[in-house]
Amino acid sequence: RYGQAEEEDQVGTATGLAYTSAGGDTLAIEVSIYPGKGKLTLTGKLGDVMKESAQAAFSYIRSRAEELKIDVDFVEKNDIHIHVPEGATPKDGPSAGITMATALVSALTGRPVRKEVGMTGEITLRGRVLPIGGLKEKSLSAHRAGLRKIIIPADNEKDLEDIPESVRTDLEYVPVKHLDEVLEHALMGDNHESK
Amino acid sequence: RYGQAEEEDQVGTATGLAYTSAGGDTLAIEVSIYPGKGKLTLTGKLGDVMKESAQAAFSYIRSRAEELKIDVDFVEKNDIHIHVPEGATPKDGPSAGITMATALVSALTGRPVRKEVGMTGEITLRGRVLPIGGLKEKSLSAHRAGLRKIIIPADNEKDLEDIPESVRTDLEYVPVKHLDEVLEHALMGDNHESK
Amino acid sequence: RYGQAEEEDQVGTATGLAYTSAGGDTLAIEVSIYPGKGKLTLTGKLGDVMKESAQAAFSYIRSRAEELKIDVDFVEKNDIHIHVPEGATPKDGPSAGITMATALVSALTGRPVRKEVGMTGEITLRGRVLPIGGLKEKSLSAHRAGLRKIIIPADNEKDLEDIPESVRTDLEYVPVKHLDEVLEHALMGDNHESK
Amino acid sequence: RYGQAEEEDQVGTATGLAYTSAGGDTLAIEVSIYPGKGKLTLTGKLGDVMKESAQAAFSYIRSRAEELKIDVDFVEKNDIHIHVPEGATPKDGPSAGITMATALVSALTGRPVRKEVGMTGEITLRGRVLPIGGLKEKSLSAHRAGLRKIIIPADNEKDLEDIPESVRTDLEYVPVKHLDEVLEHALMGDNHESK
Amino acid sequence: RYGQAEEEDQVGTATGLAYTSAGGDTLAIEVSIYPGKGKLTLTGKLGDVMKESAQAAFSYIRSRAEELKIDVDFVEKNDIHIHVPEGATPKDGPSAGITMATALVSALTGRPVRKEVGMTGEITLRGRVLPIGGLKEKSLSAHRAGLRKIIIPADNEKDLEDIPESVRTDLEYVPVKHLDEVLEHALMGDNHESK
Amino acid sequence: RYGQAEEEDQVGTATGLAYTSAGGDTLAIEVSIYPGKGKLTLTGKLGDVMKESAQAAFSYIRSRAEELKIDVDFVEKNDIHIHVPEGATPKDGPSAGITMATALVSALTGRPVRKEVGMTGEITLRGRVLPIGGLKEKSLSAHRAGLRKIIIPADNEKDLEDIPESVRTDLEYVPVKHLDEVLEHALMGDNHESK
Ligand SMILES: [Ca+2]
Ligand SMILES: [Ca+2]
Ligand SMILES: [Ca+2]
Ligand SMILES: [Ca+2]
Ligand SMILES: [Ca+2]
Ligand SMILES: [Ca+2]
Ligand SMILES: [Ca+2]
Ligand SMILES: [Ca+2]
Ligand SMILES: [Ca+2]
Ligand SMILES: [Ca+2]
Ligand SMILES: [Ca+2]
Ligand SMILES: [Ca+2]
């Protein structure tokens, strides 16, 4: 059922955590790649901040293509589409930054995303992970969805004390400072060769 | 008469189900292809969510071209136009996603759409089918229009109990989780070779 | 005088019928073609629905170029401009669809439009002709302008009973379901070879 | 002084007549051509109707390039700029259509515009000249500016009776139905060869 | 200090005079050129009229490139950026037209602009100089900034009588009708060869 | 922790100082470069003035590429992205001009930015540094963040007297008139060869 952890490890899909006035929710970030001219398409009723966040994630990846074992020519000869279902629900904010980056790297390298992992954190153009809001509500929704491991910005560690004991002990929290750490925890196996 | 089931199986046209404050209605999704540069045109007074839904459907198909027996070069050397008559009526929402995907695959493969089939469901970038609203009203309009088989999201099966007995027994409901199942039920014959 | 039937059969011009709160009016649709890159320009203070209607007409023609004896290369190497005088008067709605399609086919094939013919009807991407409103007012203005034959959507035949006897007997009504029938009645001679 | 008839016959400049709530005014239409890619630039705080009018004038000329002795390649390899000083004054409406067409043909053929001629009239895509408003006020301003010959739409002849005797006898009115007649009266000499 | 006359003769910078409700001010117009594709960029919080004014200045220069000893190929293979500091102050109106034209010609020919010269005047597409407003306030700010020679439109000569005697005798006014005269007074030396 | 001085000297990142109604703040300007077509992308919820400021900085650098030891071809064959975290915070104004210029030159030459340096100042198209507001608040936030050297516009020297003694003696102020001086103080080592 939608709003649950993925049933299988997936290539090109990562699970984010959203926070609105109505509470927390999980967010599937989907990435699709097909022959094109390097265009980036963003859909899912995304606000400007979330769109800019996707652009930052994509630029970071392009500028670090070699280290990430991504073929630069591949990026220039394909179009990339990032979509966030459910299409009628407005979404915004920078906190899906590392989730979009993870889904992109997964799609571009073929490495599956571990299905039990959720994540939240703003990404910068150098891959730094910045703090986010609503960690408590996001944790509750991650717990409800059956996720096991939650990647969070190191600067949010101080907020863990506000999360109910029962939830905090069920979830494994992984505080990170850089996208490199996110990818290490979220992606399976080593780098396959770039598609 | 318009608002009725198609008189013949058609290539590039599929029947969706819409739901507005004024009740349910059937919706013809038409796809036209002609020599061009891979541009996608969307008309019929469509709202942003419906346009994004069409983009998601198109991207899914492009990323799965090989499995769907569509020639990638063909897509890049043609323009595609999706139009939803009646042109003066505003339309929006993600629930025509699988209908637009079906009409696109039909137009790109030459496989006709079965004329007695209607459908409703949001599509994601990986081809998953997400639940929609207004199934009762949509069913009544499908029944009025003379459709026989209705493809619905598996997550909407629980709403079938709300549909009047007389309508429910006349219509065959097909709950699906993925676009592959939609295409299997909606398209005729095997894949022709791509046009 | 403007607002009158054309004095000669014309290539690239067709006469539509408009209907506003101020009553009916005739509408000259003009098409001009010149060397370019396949761009479509739309002017005459047209609303979005009317512009989308022109796009649908153009896409239908491009997807059916061979049957209509239009050279596909010719379309790609020219720009097409559709203009609707009087330039200061706002115009909208889908009912000029078949008129724009007729003017386009005339311009692209060199076949003149019969000067005594007026027409009204929405066009779909498959060339179907959908019903329109205001047939009574449109008929009165067609009569005033000296037109003789009026092409209407088959679904509007039921509205003929509302038209004053004196006007109805002066005008020949041609109900149609598809653009093929429109072109047969509105264009002169056989297809010349495409320009 | 500005607001006066030109002191010399000019290439690429024609004098139109404008009409606002503040009365009539003369309007210099300037056209400039330089190496480029066939782009049309429109400046001078022009409203949408006036811009569309310029596009119609330009399309008419491009579709009739051969008859007007204009080199089609020349149009595609240059950019064209139409500017209407005074840049801070908003201008709109279709009545400068024939003036813009005249200035364009002058610039593209090198034939000077006769300095004593003013003109007003909407142009259509086939070169027809449609009626305009404010002929009385426009005539007064043309008279004040020292113009001698005024080209008007044939359908405006009936409005000449409203113009004061003293003005009407000083000015020569030339009623026209088609741009061909406008060019004959406004441009000097025969066609030079296209630049 | 900013708001003062330039300390040296500069290439690609000219001093304009602005007039707002807050009084007069001097305005540095800066032009930068670098390898590109002939694009024109306009920044400095400029209003639409001022942007169109820059486009008119640029088109005039392109259409007169040969006479101005500017290499047409050079224009097509570079991008040009016009910026007007201070970037947070909104600016509008056509009166910086001749200043932008002067800075452009200076940048494109390498001829320095005389540092003691300020100027104000609308430019047309043929290089004519049209009258402007606020000459009194502009003169006071030019005087404060230490400028010595002010180029003004010939049609503004009548406004000189309104300027305080003390200012008027300190400044040399140069009334002009055409950009050729502006360039003659504002640019140093002969044309260098185009860069 | 974010809002602190960088822990290492960085390539492509410089520290600016912002000033809002809520007080002063430090601002990380990040620049990323990857294979492309010379496009400039600006993100971080930047207002129009700040975006224009980035364009001015970029144009100055492109027009001075040779002196700055930047390979012009490199600029044309890559895309450049400037991002300013935190992505949800609106930012505007011209005072980050020299910071963006410094981050750009660092990214394009490979020279690291000294981590203990902060800066504020508007940049013009010729590299001049113009005065800014809020120096006191900016100084306090620079002090809090542990910066040691602050580059300011020469025209702001007069404002130093308003800064608390304790802060002023901890920080080294460097007043500058031109970007050349900024780069000399902010960048490490000599020019490496352009990447
Ligand atoms: Ca949800
Ligand atoms: Ca806490
Ligand atoms: Ca309907
Ligand atoms: Ca239920
Ligand atoms: Ca009319
Ligand atoms: Ca009836
Ligand atoms: Ca005037
Ligand atoms: Ca009358
Ligand atoms: Ca100032
Ligand atoms: Ca006076
Ligand atoms: Ca901060
Ligand atoms: Ca002070």
mmCIF file of N, CA and C in Angstrom, chain B residues 3-4 23-26 137 139-147:
data_model
loop_
_atom_site.group_PDB
_atom_site.id
_atom_site.type_symbol
_atom_site.label_atom_id
_atom_site.label_comp_id
_atom_site.label_asym_id
_atom_site.label_seq_id
_atom_site.Cartn_x
_atom_site.Cartn_y
_atom_site.Cartn_z
ATOM 1 N N GLY B 3 -19.641 11.450 -25.588
ATOM 2 C CA GLY B 3 -20.010 11.021 -24.245
ATOM 3 C C GLY B 3 -20.462 9.576 -24.250
ATOM 4 N N GLN B 4 -20.282 8.898 -25.385
ATOM 5 C CA GLN B 4 -20.610 7.485 -25.523
ATOM 6 C C GLN B 4 -19.336 6.686 -25.737
ATOM 7 N N GLY B 23 -20.400 16.025 -11.055
ATOM 8 C CA GLY B 23 -20.600 14.585 -11.227
ATOM 9 C C GLY B 23 -19.524 13.955 -12.089
ATOM 10 N N GLY B 24 -19.751 12.730 -12.559
ATOM 11 C CA GLY B 24 -18.762 12.016 -13.356
ATOM 12 C C GLY B 24 -18.941 12.288 -14.842
ATOM 13 N N ASP B 25 -17.909 12.023 -15.612
ATOM 14 C CA ASP B 25 -17.981 12.174 -17.057
ATOM 15 C C ASP B 25 -16.916 11.279 -17.693
ATOM 16 N N THR B 26 -17.157 10.871 -18.922
ATOM 17 C CA THR B 26 -16.090 10.172 -19.636
ATOM 18 C C THR B 26 -15.244 11.209 -20.359
ATOM 19 N N GLU B 137 -19.028 8.128 -8.774
ATOM 20 C CA GLU B 137 -19.525 8.987 -9.847
ATOM 21 C C GLU B 137 -18.924 8.575 -11.191
ATOM 22 N N SER B 139 -18.036 5.604 -12.036
ATOM 23 C CA SER B 139 -18.676 4.356 -12.460
ATOM 24 C C SER B 139 -20.038 4.620 -13.106
ATOM 25 N N LEU B 140 -20.792 5.541 -12.506
ATOM 26 C CA LEU B 140 -22.106 5.861 -13.074
ATOM 27 C C LEU B 140 -21.972 6.415 -14.486
ATOM 28 N N SER B 141 -20.978 7.293 -14.691
ATOM 29 C CA SER B 141 -20.830 7.881 -16.034
ATOM 30 C C SER B 141 -20.315 6.838 -17.018
ATOM 31 N N ALA B 142 -19.456 5.925 -16.553
ATOM 32 C CA ALA B 142 -18.967 4.853 -17.433
ATOM 33 C C ALA B 142 -20.130 3.966 -17.849
ATOM 34 N N HIS B 143 -21.019 3.703 -16.918
ATOM 35 C CA HIS B 143 -22.191 2.870 -17.184
ATOM 36 C C HIS B 143 -23.116 3.533 -18.199
ATOM 37 N N ARG B 144 -23.382 4.806 -17.970
ATOM 38 C CA ARG B 144 -24.213 5.590 -18.904
ATOM 39 C C ARG B 144 -23.631 5.580 -20.315
ATOM 40 N N ALA B 145 -22.302 5.630 -20.390
ATOM 41 C CA ALA B 145 -21.642 5.722 -21.695
ATOM 42 C C ALA B 145 -21.556 4.375 -22.393
ATOM 43 N N GLY B 146 -21.977 3.300 -21.695
ATOM 44 C CA GLY B 146 -21.986 1.986 -22.336
ATOM 45 C C GLY B 146 -20.667 1.229 -22.269
ATOM 46 N N LEU B 147 -19.757 1.670 -21.395
ATOM 47 C CA LEU B 147 -18.508 0.930 -21.232
ATOM 48 C C LEU B 147 -18.790 -0.384 -20.509
#
